[in-house]
Coordinates of C-alpha atoms (C1' of nucleotides) in Angstrom, one line a residue:
Chain A
M201 CA -89.2 -25.8 -3.8
K202 CA -88.6 -22.1 -3.8
T203 CA -85.2 -22.5 -5.5
L204 CA -86.8 -24.6 -8.2
L205 CA -89.3 -21.9 -8.8
K206 CA -86.7 -19.3 -8.8
E207 CA -84.8 -21.1 -11.5
L208 CA -88.0 -21.5 -13.5
I209 CA -88.6 -17.8 -13.3
R210 CA -85.0 -17.0 -14.2
H211 CA -85.2 -19.2 -17.3
A212 CA -88.6 -17.8 -18.3
A213 CA -87.2 -14.3 -18.0
D214 CA -84.1 -15.1 -20.2
R215 CA -86.4 -16.8 -22.8
A216 CA -88.7 -13.8 -22.8
H217 CA -85.8 -11.5 -23.3
A218 CA -84.4 -13.6 -26.1
A219 CA -87.8 -13.6 -27.8
G220 CA -87.9 -9.8 -27.5
A221 CA -90.9 -9.8 -25.1
L222 CA -88.8 -8.1 -22.3
P223 CA -86.5 -5.3 -23.5
H224 CA -83.9 -5.4 -20.7
D225 CA -81.8 -8.4 -19.6
L226 CA -81.1 -7.1 -16.1
F227 CA -83.6 -8.6 -13.7
P228 CA -83.8 -7.5 -10.1
E229 CA -83.9 -10.0 -7.3
A230 CA -87.5 -11.2 -7.0
E231 CA -89.1 -12.9 -4.0
I232 CA -90.9 -16.2 -3.9
D233 CA -93.6 -16.2 -1.2
V234 CA -96.2 -18.4 0.2
P235 CA -99.3 -16.3 -0.1
K236 CA -101.5 -15.8 3.0
V237 CA -104.6 -16.6 1.1
E238 CA -105.0 -20.0 -0.4
A239 CA -106.8 -18.7 -3.5
H240 CA -103.5 -16.9 -4.4
G241 CA -101.8 -20.2 -5.1
D242 CA -99.2 -22.3 -3.4
Y243 CA -96.4 -19.8 -4.2
S244 CA -96.3 -16.3 -5.6
T245 CA -93.7 -14.0 -7.0
N246 CA -93.5 -10.3 -7.2
F247 CA -91.1 -10.5 -10.1
A248 CA -93.3 -8.4 -12.4
L249 CA -93.7 -5.7 -9.8
V250 CA -90.0 -5.3 -9.1
A251 CA -89.0 -5.6 -12.8
A252 CA -91.6 -3.1 -14.0
R253 CA -89.4 -0.1 -13.6
S254 CA -86.3 -1.4 -15.3
Q255 CA -88.3 -2.9 -18.1
K256 CA -90.3 0.3 -18.5
M257 CA -93.5 -1.7 -18.8
A258 CA -96.6 -2.1 -16.7
P259 CA -96.3 -4.8 -14.1
R260 CA -99.1 -6.9 -15.6
Q261 CA -97.5 -6.7 -19.0
V262 CA -94.2 -8.0 -17.6
A263 CA -96.1 -10.8 -15.9
E264 CA -97.8 -11.8 -19.2
A265 CA -94.5 -11.8 -21.0
L266 CA -92.9 -14.0 -18.4
C267 CA -95.8 -16.4 -18.1
A268 CA -95.8 -16.9 -21.9
H269 CA -92.3 -18.2 -21.7
I270 CA -92.4 -20.5 -18.6
A271 CA -91.0 -24.0 -19.2
D272 CA -91.8 -26.6 -16.6
P273 CA -89.3 -29.4 -17.0
H274 CA -90.1 -31.1 -13.7
G275 CA -93.9 -31.0 -14.2
L276 CA -94.5 -29.0 -11.0
L277 CA -97.2 -26.7 -12.1
A278 CA -100.9 -27.3 -12.4
R279 CA -101.4 -23.7 -13.6
T280 CA -100.2 -20.2 -13.2
E281 CA -102.2 -17.0 -13.1
I282 CA -101.6 -13.3 -13.0
A283 CA -103.4 -11.5 -10.2
G284 CA -103.8 -8.2 -8.4
P285 CA -101.2 -5.5 -9.4
G286 CA -99.0 -8.1 -11.2
F287 CA -98.3 -11.0 -8.9
I288 CA -97.7 -14.3 -10.6
N289 CA -99.3 -17.2 -8.7
F290 CA -98.2 -20.7 -9.0
F291 CA -100.6 -23.6 -8.4
L292 CA -98.6 -26.9 -7.9
R293 CA -99.7 -30.4 -8.8
P294 CA -100.2 -32.7 -5.7
S295 CA -97.3 -34.9 -6.8
A296 CA -95.0 -31.9 -6.8
W297 CA -95.0 -31.9 -3.0
L298 CA -94.0 -35.5 -2.4
P299 CA -90.2 -34.8 -2.7
L300 CA -90.6 -32.7 0.5
L301 CA -91.8 -35.7 2.4
A302 CA -89.0 -37.8 0.8
A303 CA -86.5 -35.3 2.1
V304 CA -87.8 -35.8 5.7
H305 CA -87.3 -39.6 5.4
D306 CA -84.0 -39.2 3.6
Q307 CA -82.5 -36.8 6.2
G308 CA -84.2 -38.1 9.3
P309 CA -82.8 -36.4 12.5
R310 CA -80.9 -34.0 10.3
Y311 CA -84.0 -32.7 8.5
G312 CA -84.1 -29.0 9.2
S313 CA -80.4 -28.7 9.4
S314 CA -78.5 -26.7 6.9
D315 CA -75.0 -25.4 6.0
L316 CA -76.1 -21.8 6.5
G317 CA -73.3 -21.0 8.8
R318 CA -70.6 -22.8 6.8
G319 CA -68.7 -23.6 9.9
T320 CA -68.5 -20.0 11.2
K321 CA -67.3 -20.1 14.8
V322 CA -69.9 -18.7 17.2
Q323 CA -69.9 -18.3 20.9
V324 CA -73.2 -18.0 22.8
E325 CA -72.8 -16.7 26.3
F326 CA -75.8 -16.8 28.5
V327 CA -77.2 -16.9 32.0
S328 CA -73.9 -15.7 33.5
S329 CA -75.7 -14.9 36.8
N330 CA -73.7 -13.6 39.8
P331 CA -72.9 -16.5 42.1
T332 CA -74.6 -14.6 45.0
G333 CA -77.9 -16.5 45.0
P334 CA -79.8 -19.2 43.3
L335 CA -81.1 -18.9 39.7
H336 CA -84.6 -17.5 39.5
V337 CA -87.3 -17.5 36.8
G338 CA -85.8 -14.7 34.7
H339 CA -82.5 -16.7 34.5
G340 CA -84.6 -19.6 33.3
R341 CA -85.9 -17.7 30.4
G342 CA -82.3 -16.6 29.5
A343 CA -81.2 -20.2 29.8
A344 CA -84.0 -21.4 27.5
V345 CA -83.4 -18.7 24.9
G346 CA -79.6 -19.1 25.0
D347 CA -79.5 -22.9 24.9
S348 CA -82.1 -23.1 22.2
M349 CA -80.4 -20.5 20.1
A350 CA -77.2 -22.4 20.4
R351 CA -78.9 -25.6 19.3
I352 CA -80.5 -23.8 16.3
L353 CA -77.2 -22.3 15.2
A354 CA -75.5 -25.6 15.6
A355 CA -78.1 -27.2 13.4
S356 CA -77.6 -24.5 10.9
G357 CA -74.0 -25.2 10.2
Y358 CA -72.3 -23.0 12.8
A359 CA -69.6 -24.2 15.1
V360 CA -71.1 -23.2 18.4
Q361 CA -69.7 -23.0 21.9
K362 CA -71.9 -22.3 24.9
E363 CA -70.3 -20.4 27.7
Y364 CA -71.1 -19.2 31.2
Y365 CA -69.3 -16.3 32.7
I366 CA -68.9 -16.5 36.4
N367 CA -68.7 -13.1 38.1
D368 CA -66.6 -14.4 40.9
S369 CA -64.8 -11.2 41.6
G370 CA -65.5 -7.7 42.8
R371 CA -67.7 -6.1 45.3
Q372 CA -70.8 -8.3 45.3
I373 CA -68.6 -11.3 46.1
Q374 CA -67.2 -9.3 49.1
T375 CA -70.7 -8.6 50.2
L376 CA -71.6 -12.3 49.8
G377 CA -68.6 -13.2 52.0
R378 CA -69.6 -10.6 54.6
S379 CA -73.2 -11.8 54.6
V380 CA -72.2 -15.4 55.2
L381 CA -69.7 -14.4 57.9
L382 CA -72.3 -12.3 59.8
R383 CA -74.8 -15.2 59.7
Y384 CA -71.9 -17.5 60.9
R385 CA -71.3 -15.2 63.9
Q386 CA -75.0 -15.1 64.7
L387 CA -75.1 -18.8 64.7
A388 CA -72.2 -18.8 67.0
G389 CA -74.2 -16.7 69.4
E390 CA -72.8 -13.3 68.7
A391 CA -75.2 -10.4 68.8
V392 CA -74.4 -8.8 65.5
S393 CA -76.9 -6.8 63.4
F394 CA -77.4 -7.8 59.8
P395 CA -77.3 -4.8 57.5
E396 CA -79.8 -4.2 54.8
D397 CA -77.2 -4.2 52.0
C398 CA -76.3 -7.8 52.7
Y399 CA -77.9 -10.7 51.0
Q400 CA -81.1 -11.5 53.0
G401 CA -82.0 -15.0 51.8
D402 CA -82.2 -18.1 54.0
Y403 CA -79.7 -19.7 51.7
I404 CA -77.0 -17.5 53.3
V405 CA -77.9 -18.9 56.7
D406 CA -77.6 -22.4 55.2
L407 CA -74.2 -21.7 53.9
A408 CA -73.1 -20.3 57.3
R409 CA -74.4 -23.4 58.9
E410 CA -72.4 -25.6 56.5
L411 CA -69.3 -23.7 57.3
R412 CA -69.8 -24.1 61.0
A413 CA -70.2 -27.8 60.5
R414 CA -66.9 -28.0 58.7
H415 CA -64.8 -25.5 60.6
G416 CA -66.6 -25.0 63.9
D417 CA -65.7 -21.6 65.4
A418 CA -62.4 -21.3 63.5
L419 CA -63.5 -18.4 61.4
L420 CA -64.5 -16.4 64.5
T421 CA -60.9 -15.9 65.4
A422 CA -59.5 -15.4 61.9
E423 CA -58.7 -11.9 60.6
E424 CA -61.8 -10.1 59.3
A425 CA -60.5 -10.0 55.7
E426 CA -59.4 -13.6 55.9
G427 CA -62.8 -14.7 57.2
V428 CA -64.7 -12.7 54.6
M429 CA -62.6 -14.2 51.9
R430 CA -63.0 -17.8 53.0
C431 CA -66.7 -17.3 53.4
A432 CA -66.9 -15.7 50.0
R433 CA -65.0 -18.4 48.3
Y434 CA -67.0 -21.2 49.9
A435 CA -70.3 -19.5 49.2
A436 CA -69.5 -18.7 45.6
D437 CA -68.3 -22.2 44.9
T438 CA -71.3 -23.8 46.5
I439 CA -73.7 -21.5 44.8
T440 CA -72.0 -22.0 41.4
A441 CA -72.2 -25.7 41.8
G442 CA -75.9 -25.4 42.6
M443 CA -76.5 -23.4 39.5
R444 CA -74.6 -25.8 37.4
Q445 CA -76.8 -28.6 38.7
D446 CA -80.0 -26.6 38.2
L447 CA -79.0 -25.9 34.6
L448 CA -78.2 -29.5 34.0
D449 CA -81.6 -30.4 35.4
F450 CA -83.0 -27.9 33.0
G451 CA -81.2 -29.6 30.1
V452 CA -78.5 -27.0 29.7
A453 CA -74.9 -28.1 29.6
F454 CA -72.3 -25.4 29.0
D455 CA -69.1 -26.2 27.1
R456 CA -67.2 -23.8 29.4
W457 CA -67.5 -22.0 32.6
Y458 CA -65.3 -18.9 32.5
S459 CA -64.1 -17.3 35.7
E460 CA -63.9 -13.5 35.9
Q461 CA -61.3 -13.9 38.7
S462 CA -59.1 -15.8 36.3
L463 CA -58.9 -12.7 34.1
Y464 CA -57.2 -10.9 37.0
D465 CA -55.1 -13.9 38.0
T466 CA -53.6 -14.2 34.5
G467 CA -53.0 -10.5 34.1
R468 CA -55.6 -10.3 31.3
V469 CA -57.3 -7.3 32.7
E470 CA -54.1 -5.3 33.2
A471 CA -52.9 -6.3 29.7
S472 CA -56.1 -5.1 28.0
L473 CA -56.1 -1.8 29.9
E474 CA -52.5 -1.3 28.7
A475 CA -53.6 -2.1 25.2
L476 CA -56.4 0.5 25.4
Q477 CA -53.8 3.0 26.7
A478 CA -51.5 2.2 23.8
R479 CA -54.4 3.0 21.5
G480 CA -55.0 6.3 23.3
V481 CA -58.6 5.7 24.1
V482 CA -58.3 6.0 27.9
Y483 CA -57.5 9.1 30.0
P484 CA -57.2 10.0 33.7
Q485 CA -59.6 12.4 35.3
D486 CA -60.6 13.0 38.9
G487 CA -58.3 10.3 40.0
A488 CA -60.0 7.6 37.9
L489 CA -59.2 6.1 34.5
W490 CA -61.8 6.7 31.8
F491 CA -62.5 5.0 28.5
N492 CA -63.7 7.5 25.9
T493 CA -66.6 5.2 24.8
S494 CA -68.5 8.3 23.7
A495 CA -66.1 8.5 20.7
F496 CA -67.6 5.1 19.6
G497 CA -71.3 6.0 20.0
D498 CA -71.9 5.7 23.7
E499 CA -73.7 8.6 25.4
K500 CA -70.9 9.3 27.9
D501 CA -67.4 8.0 28.8
R502 CA -67.1 5.2 31.3
V503 CA -64.7 4.5 34.2
V504 CA -62.5 1.5 34.0
V505 CA -60.3 2.1 37.1
R506 CA -61.9 3.8 40.1
N507 CA -60.1 6.5 42.1
N508 CA -59.6 4.0 44.8
G509 CA -57.5 2.0 42.4
Q510 CA -60.0 -0.8 41.9
T511 CA -61.1 -1.8 38.4
T512 CA -64.8 -1.8 37.5
Y513 CA -66.8 -4.7 36.2
F514 CA -66.5 -3.0 32.8
A515 CA -62.7 -3.4 32.8
S516 CA -62.8 -7.1 33.2
D517 CA -65.6 -7.4 30.7
I518 CA -63.5 -5.6 28.1
A519 CA -60.7 -8.0 28.8
Y520 CA -63.2 -10.9 28.6
H521 CA -64.6 -9.9 25.3
Q522 CA -61.2 -9.2 23.8
E523 CA -60.2 -12.7 24.9
K524 CA -63.3 -14.2 23.3
F525 CA -62.3 -12.8 19.9
E526 CA -58.7 -13.9 20.4
R527 CA -60.0 -17.4 20.9
G528 CA -61.0 -17.3 17.2
F529 CA -64.8 -16.7 17.3
D530 CA -66.1 -15.1 14.2
R531 CA -69.2 -14.0 16.1
V532 CA -69.9 -13.5 19.8
I533 CA -73.5 -13.5 20.9
D534 CA -74.4 -12.5 24.5
V535 CA -77.8 -13.2 25.9
W536 CA -78.7 -10.4 28.4
G537 CA -81.6 -9.4 30.5
A538 CA -83.3 -6.4 29.1
D539 CA -82.4 -4.4 32.2
H540 CA -78.8 -4.4 30.9
H541 CA -79.6 -2.8 27.6
G542 CA -77.8 0.4 28.5
Y543 CA -74.6 -1.6 28.6
I544 CA -74.6 -2.4 24.9
P545 CA -73.1 0.8 23.5
R546 CA -70.1 0.7 25.8
M547 CA -69.5 -3.0 25.1
K548 CA -69.8 -2.3 21.4
A549 CA -67.3 0.5 21.9
A550 CA -64.9 -1.7 23.7
V551 CA -65.0 -4.3 20.9
Q552 CA -64.5 -1.7 18.3
A553 CA -61.7 0.0 20.2
S554 CA -60.0 -3.4 20.3
G555 CA -59.9 -3.4 16.6
V556 CA -62.8 -5.8 16.1
D557 CA -65.7 -5.1 13.8
P558 CA -68.5 -4.4 16.3
A559 CA -71.0 -6.1 14.1
R560 CA -69.3 -9.4 15.2
F561 CA -70.6 -8.8 18.7
E562 CA -74.4 -9.2 19.1
V563 CA -76.7 -9.1 22.1
I564 CA -80.0 -10.9 22.4
L565 CA -82.0 -8.9 24.9
V566 CA -84.5 -11.0 26.8
Q567 CA -87.4 -9.1 28.5
M568 CA -88.7 -9.7 31.9
V569 CA -90.8 -12.7 33.2
N570 CA -93.9 -12.0 35.2
L571 CA -94.5 -15.0 37.4
L572 CA -98.2 -15.7 38.0
R573 CA -100.3 -18.2 39.8
G574 CA -103.8 -18.6 38.6
G575 CA -103.6 -15.1 37.0
A576 CA -102.4 -13.3 40.1
P577 CA -98.8 -12.0 40.4
V578 CA -96.4 -14.0 42.6
A579 CA -94.7 -11.5 44.9
M580 CA -90.9 -11.6 44.5
S581 CA -88.3 -9.4 46.1
T582 CA -84.6 -10.1 45.6
R583 CA -83.8 -7.6 48.3
A584 CA -85.8 -9.4 50.9
G585 CA -84.5 -12.7 49.6
E586 CA -88.0 -13.9 48.6
F587 CA -88.0 -15.3 45.1
V588 CA -89.2 -18.3 43.3
T589 CA -86.2 -20.1 42.0
L590 CA -85.8 -21.9 38.7
S591 CA -85.4 -25.1 40.6
D592 CA -88.8 -24.5 42.4
V593 CA -90.5 -23.9 39.0
M594 CA -89.0 -27.0 37.5
K595 CA -90.1 -29.1 40.5
E596 CA -93.6 -27.7 40.1
V597 CA -94.3 -27.7 36.4
G598 CA -91.5 -29.9 35.0
R599 CA -88.6 -29.2 32.7
D600 CA -90.4 -29.5 29.4
A601 CA -93.3 -27.1 30.2
A602 CA -90.9 -24.6 31.6
R603 CA -88.5 -24.6 28.6
F604 CA -91.3 -24.6 26.1
I605 CA -93.3 -21.8 27.7
F606 CA -90.1 -19.6 28.0
L607 CA -89.9 -19.9 24.2
T608 CA -93.6 -19.0 23.4
R609 CA -92.8 -15.3 23.1
S610 CA -90.4 -13.3 21.1
A611 CA -87.5 -12.4 23.4
D612 CA -88.5 -8.8 22.9
S613 CA -91.9 -9.3 24.6
T614 CA -92.4 -9.6 28.4
L615 CA -93.6 -13.0 29.3
D616 CA -96.4 -14.0 31.7
F617 CA -95.5 -17.3 33.2
D618 CA -98.5 -18.8 34.9
L619 CA -97.6 -21.7 37.2
E620 CA -101.1 -23.1 37.1
V621 CA -101.4 -23.0 33.3
A622 CA -98.0 -24.6 33.0
K623 CA -99.2 -27.6 35.0
Q624 CA -102.6 -28.0 33.2
K625 CA -103.0 -30.9 30.9
T626 CA -105.3 -29.1 28.6
N627 CA -105.6 -27.1 25.5
D628 CA -104.2 -24.1 27.5
N629 CA -100.9 -25.7 27.8
P630 CA -99.0 -25.5 24.5
V631 CA -96.3 -28.0 25.4
F632 CA -98.7 -30.9 25.8
Y633 CA -100.4 -29.9 22.5
V634 CA -97.2 -30.5 20.6
Q635 CA -95.9 -33.5 22.6
Y636 CA -99.3 -35.1 22.2
V637 CA -98.7 -35.3 18.5
H638 CA -95.6 -37.3 19.1
A639 CA -97.3 -39.7 21.5
R640 CA -100.4 -40.1 19.2
I641 CA -98.3 -41.0 16.2
S642 CA -96.2 -43.4 18.2
S643 CA -99.4 -45.0 19.4
I644 CA -100.6 -45.4 15.8
L645 CA -97.3 -46.8 14.7
R646 CA -97.4 -49.4 17.6
K647 CA -100.8 -50.4 16.5
A648 CA -99.8 -50.7 12.9
E649 CA -96.9 -52.9 13.8
G650 CA -99.2 -55.1 15.8
T651 CA -101.2 -55.8 12.6
G652 CA -98.1 -56.4 10.5
L653 CA -98.4 -53.2 8.6
G654 CA -95.5 -51.3 10.1
F655 CA -93.8 -48.5 8.2
T656 CA -91.1 -50.0 6.1
G657 CA -89.4 -47.1 4.5
W658 CA -90.0 -44.4 2.0
D659 CA -91.7 -45.5 -1.2
A660 CA -91.9 -42.8 -3.8
A661 CA -94.3 -44.7 -6.1
G662 CA -96.6 -45.7 -3.2
A663 CA -96.7 -42.2 -1.8
T664 CA -98.7 -40.9 -4.8
C665 CA -101.8 -42.1 -2.8
L666 CA -101.2 -39.0 -0.7
D667 CA -103.3 -36.8 -2.9
T668 CA -106.2 -35.4 -0.7
P669 CA -106.0 -31.7 0.3
D670 CA -105.5 -32.9 3.9
D671 CA -102.4 -35.0 2.9
I672 CA -100.9 -32.2 0.8
Q673 CA -101.5 -29.6 3.5
L674 CA -99.6 -31.7 6.0
I675 CA -96.7 -32.3 3.6
K676 CA -96.5 -28.6 2.8
T677 CA -96.2 -27.8 6.5
L678 CA -93.4 -30.3 6.9
G679 CA -91.7 -28.7 4.0
R680 CA -91.6 -25.3 5.7
F681 CA -89.5 -26.6 8.6
P682 CA -86.0 -26.1 7.1
E683 CA -86.6 -22.5 6.2
I684 CA -88.1 -21.8 9.7
V685 CA -84.9 -23.1 11.3
A686 CA -82.8 -21.1 8.9
A687 CA -84.8 -17.9 9.6
S688 CA -84.6 -18.5 13.3
A689 CA -80.8 -18.8 13.0
R690 CA -80.4 -15.8 10.8
L691 CA -82.6 -13.5 12.9
L692 CA -81.5 -15.0 16.3
E693 CA -85.1 -15.7 17.1
P694 CA -85.7 -19.2 18.6
H695 CA -89.4 -18.6 19.2
R696 CA -90.0 -19.1 15.5
V697 CA -89.4 -22.8 16.0
T698 CA -91.9 -22.9 18.8
F699 CA -94.6 -21.2 16.8
Y700 CA -93.9 -23.5 13.8
L701 CA -94.3 -26.6 16.1
L702 CA -97.7 -25.3 17.3
D703 CA -98.7 -24.9 13.6
L704 CA -97.6 -28.3 12.7
A705 CA -99.3 -29.8 15.7
A706 CA -102.5 -28.1 14.8
A707 CA -102.2 -29.4 11.2
F708 CA -101.7 -32.9 12.4
H709 CA -104.5 -33.0 15.0
S710 CA -106.8 -31.6 12.4
Y711 CA -105.6 -34.3 9.9
Y712 CA -106.1 -37.0 12.5
N713 CA -109.7 -36.0 13.0
R714 CA -110.5 -35.9 9.3
Q715 CA -108.5 -38.8 7.9
R716 CA -107.8 -42.3 9.0
V717 CA -104.3 -43.6 8.8
L718 CA -105.0 -47.3 9.4
T719 CA -107.5 -48.2 6.6
D720 CA -108.7 -51.3 4.8
A721 CA -106.5 -50.3 1.8
P722 CA -102.9 -51.5 2.4
A723 CA -101.4 -49.2 -0.1
L724 CA -103.1 -46.1 1.3
T725 CA -102.2 -47.2 4.8
R726 CA -98.6 -47.6 4.0
A727 CA -98.5 -44.2 2.3
R728 CA -100.1 -42.5 5.3
L729 CA -97.8 -44.3 7.8
S730 CA -94.9 -42.8 5.9
L731 CA -96.6 -39.4 6.2
I732 CA -97.2 -39.5 9.9
T733 CA -93.7 -41.0 10.5
G734 CA -92.4 -37.9 8.7
V735 CA -94.6 -35.7 11.0
R736 CA -93.3 -37.4 14.1
Q737 CA -89.7 -36.9 12.8
V738 CA -90.2 -33.2 12.4
I739 CA -91.9 -32.8 15.7
R740 CA -89.0 -34.6 17.3
N741 CA -86.4 -32.6 15.5
G742 CA -88.2 -29.3 16.4
L743 CA -88.6 -30.2 20.1
E744 CA -84.9 -31.2 20.1
L745 CA -84.0 -27.7 19.1
L746 CA -86.0 -26.4 22.0
G747 CA -84.5 -28.9 24.4
V748 CA -87.9 -30.5 25.1
S749 CA -88.5 -34.2 25.2
A750 CA -90.7 -36.1 22.7
P751 CA -92.6 -38.7 24.6
D752 CA -94.0 -41.9 23.0
V753 CA -96.7 -42.3 25.6
M754 CA -98.7 -39.6 27.4
Chain B
rG101 C1' -84.6 14.7 30.4
rC102 C1' -82.0 10.7 27.6
rC103 C1' -81.8 5.3 26.0
rC104 C1' -84.2 0.3 25.1
rC105 C1' -88.6 -2.9 24.5
rC106 C1' -93.8 -3.2 23.9
rG107 C1' -98.8 -1.1 21.9
rU108 C1' -102.5 -5.7 16.4
rA109 C1' -109.8 -9.2 18.1
rG110 C1' -112.8 -9.0 25.0
rC111 C1' -107.7 -11.5 27.0
rU112 C1' -102.5 -13.5 25.7
rC113 C1' -99.7 -13.0 21.4
rA114 C1' -97.7 -14.3 16.0
rG115 C1' -96.8 -11.7 11.5
rU116 C1' -87.9 -10.9 8.0
rG117 C1' -92.0 -4.0 2.3
rG118 C1' -96.9 -7.3 -0.7
rA119 C1' -103.0 -9.0 -2.3
rU120 C1' -109.0 -9.9 1.7
rA121 C1' -104.0 -8.9 8.8
rG122 C1' -103.8 -14.5 11.6
rA123 C1' -103.6 -18.2 16.0
rG124 C1' -104.8 -19.7 20.9
rC125 C1' -107.9 -18.5 25.0
rA126 C1' -112.7 -16.7 26.5
rG127 C1' -118.2 -16.8 24.3
rC128 C1' -121.8 -19.5 21.3
rA129 C1' -123.2 -24.2 18.5
rG130 C1' -121.5 -29.1 17.4
rA131 C1' -118.2 -34.0 16.7
rU132 C1' -116.1 -40.0 19.8
rU133 C1' -119.8 -48.0 18.0
rC134 C1' -113.6 -46.4 14.6
rC135 C1' -105.8 -45.3 14.9
rU136 C1' -104.9 -41.6 22.5
rA137 C1' -111.1 -36.2 23.4
rA138 C1' -104.2 -33.7 26.6
rU139 C1' -108.2 -33.8 20.1
rC140 C1' -111.3 -31.7 16.3
rU141 C1' -115.3 -28.7 13.3
rG142 C1' -118.2 -24.2 12.7
rU143 C1' -119.1 -19.2 14.4
rU144 C1' -119.0 -14.0 16.7
rG145 C1' -115.1 -10.4 17.1
rG146 C1' -110.0 -5.2 13.9
rC147 C1' -109.6 3.1 13.3
rC148 C1' -102.8 -2.9 13.3
rG149 C1' -102.0 3.5 19.7
rC150 C1' -102.2 8.7 16.9
rA151 C1' -100.1 12.0 13.0
rG152 C1' -96.8 12.8 9.1
rG153 C1' -93.0 10.8 5.6
rU154 C1' -90.3 7.1 2.1
rU155 C1' -92.5 3.5 -1.6
rC156 C1' -96.0 1.1 -7.3
rG157 C1' -97.4 -0.9 -2.3
rA158 C1' -96.5 0.2 5.1
rU159 C1' -99.0 -3.6 10.7
rU160 C1' -93.7 -4.0 8.8
rC161 C1' -88.9 1.1 7.3
rC162 C1' -88.1 6.7 9.0
rU163 C1' -89.6 11.1 12.2
rG164 C1' -92.7 13.2 16.0
rC165 C1' -96.3 12.5 19.7
rC166 C1' -99.5 9.4 23.3
rG167 C1' -99.8 5.1 26.7
rG168 C1' -97.3 0.8 29.4
rG169 C1' -92.7 -1.6 31.1
rG170 C1' -87.4 -1.4 32.0
rG171 C1' -82.8 1.2 32.3
rC172 C1' -79.8 5.7 32.9
rA173 C1' -73.1 4.5 39.1
rC174 C1' -66.1 5.5 40.1
rC175 C1' -72.7 -1.5 41.5
rA176 C1' -72.6 -5.9 38.8

RNA sequence: GCCCCCGUAGCUCAGUGGAUAGAGCAGCAGAUUCCUAAUCUGUUGGCCGCAGGUUCGAUUCCUGCCGGGGGCACCA
């Protein structure tokens, strides 16, 4: 619709210039907007305001010249008016909206999809939690944001790969192994103290118990280093498998799980350090090897090899991101917890130093989740091993509620997640509000089929019955969906789809209470069945982008 | 001290430079002989944190301050 109006304005401007009403033929890019106030029309353009300067005319004069030369070949317009400082407002005829509904029926499950990305290869890496403990609520938010973002990008014409980076190397894995081994010894009756810097959670004891069940006391007699390593490997593998299962239960399936350790095993880390050396961006100091990231905008230089000879996490991350771009991704998007924001400049520096445009590497920062129960904070302490896991939350509130609620805020905002609200089957719970639309419409369609009046396909002529303001309002809302998805993809903001669905749901519930679908007039009934079938399709498509189910019965 | 995010109605939050800033919740008053009341309708409620700047136009962009949260390792 916007593109049609843009053409219409373009032609009017050319005609006005040809007729001498506008002196210059260079017209700046004008916006077509949906005004906030209904009295300002269905669409509005600031053409006259932006063109005023180059035309050396008052905005309202420009607007008048343009309006006088508008041709309307498709018969879209009921009327146009000039308002305020020089806005041109377009009021469309009811029939002008029907093609939007036709598009929903025509495209079905693909409605909302676009070719925005033109096949651009994008990788979305998210969650990537250390395999040292189960996923908690914060990871859930990252999972919901990352997975939804990937779905939205895929629907927008990008070739998307979802990846999980397993930090299965380094010190925290050593600590994990040590923690399990100590618990293992305790279970065997040894009186060993359990240090504070070890992982405290009960799951460590469970892992130790499993190892004893398998190997008995065998690890007691093994070399210390050997024992730690075997415990570490077992624990990391088991925890990773558990995370994979939790994520699958959450509706998140990764295309690839990428091991940090593999970067060492294949010599990638060493190779990328050598490459940095060849570029002259690293230097030795105080026995360590430093990367001069400050030359690329970071606030200080960073260590890549410690003075004990061990590489830092940063070193393997450099290798990892280099390797990502070598795999041919045009864009690499990482979803990180906001507590890692300080890491962005050095990662950008690393990308740039590798000869890749740093704009191709983007980070979505996701703010914290405050877990509440009935308005009161739920106490959580990773240190003491007390936390509510993602799995616990899913068991309590269900997958759909969890995913949806995680996406009811901009990623930039901290999120209050109230377990009691998430369970409620009331107005307070946004996910049911949206799903209820799908169930309600399904119910009407079942009833219609029972009376032999089922929806039989789009009928352009019959649809002209849809002429009340309520009908048109609903169709307009459906028509916004594609641009919402596109904006969401462009701005990397999945919550836009959530808010749109709440809007659409409100529009439908309102419609439902004001208009009847199943009436005594067969033609009107058929037309309205085609309308609500379209609404159901869009609800379904939108929920699919969020990874939330669309139930037929509630 | 430096960096990032937030600050918009009583509460929780939308708002990619446009006109009279919106929604939900809470409060108040209503709606179902009829397609699912997990719904709807009406209504009260604002110095868009403060001060400058850019612009025809700023809640939106820039700078400084104030308040809240997070981060500033040869941990990850």
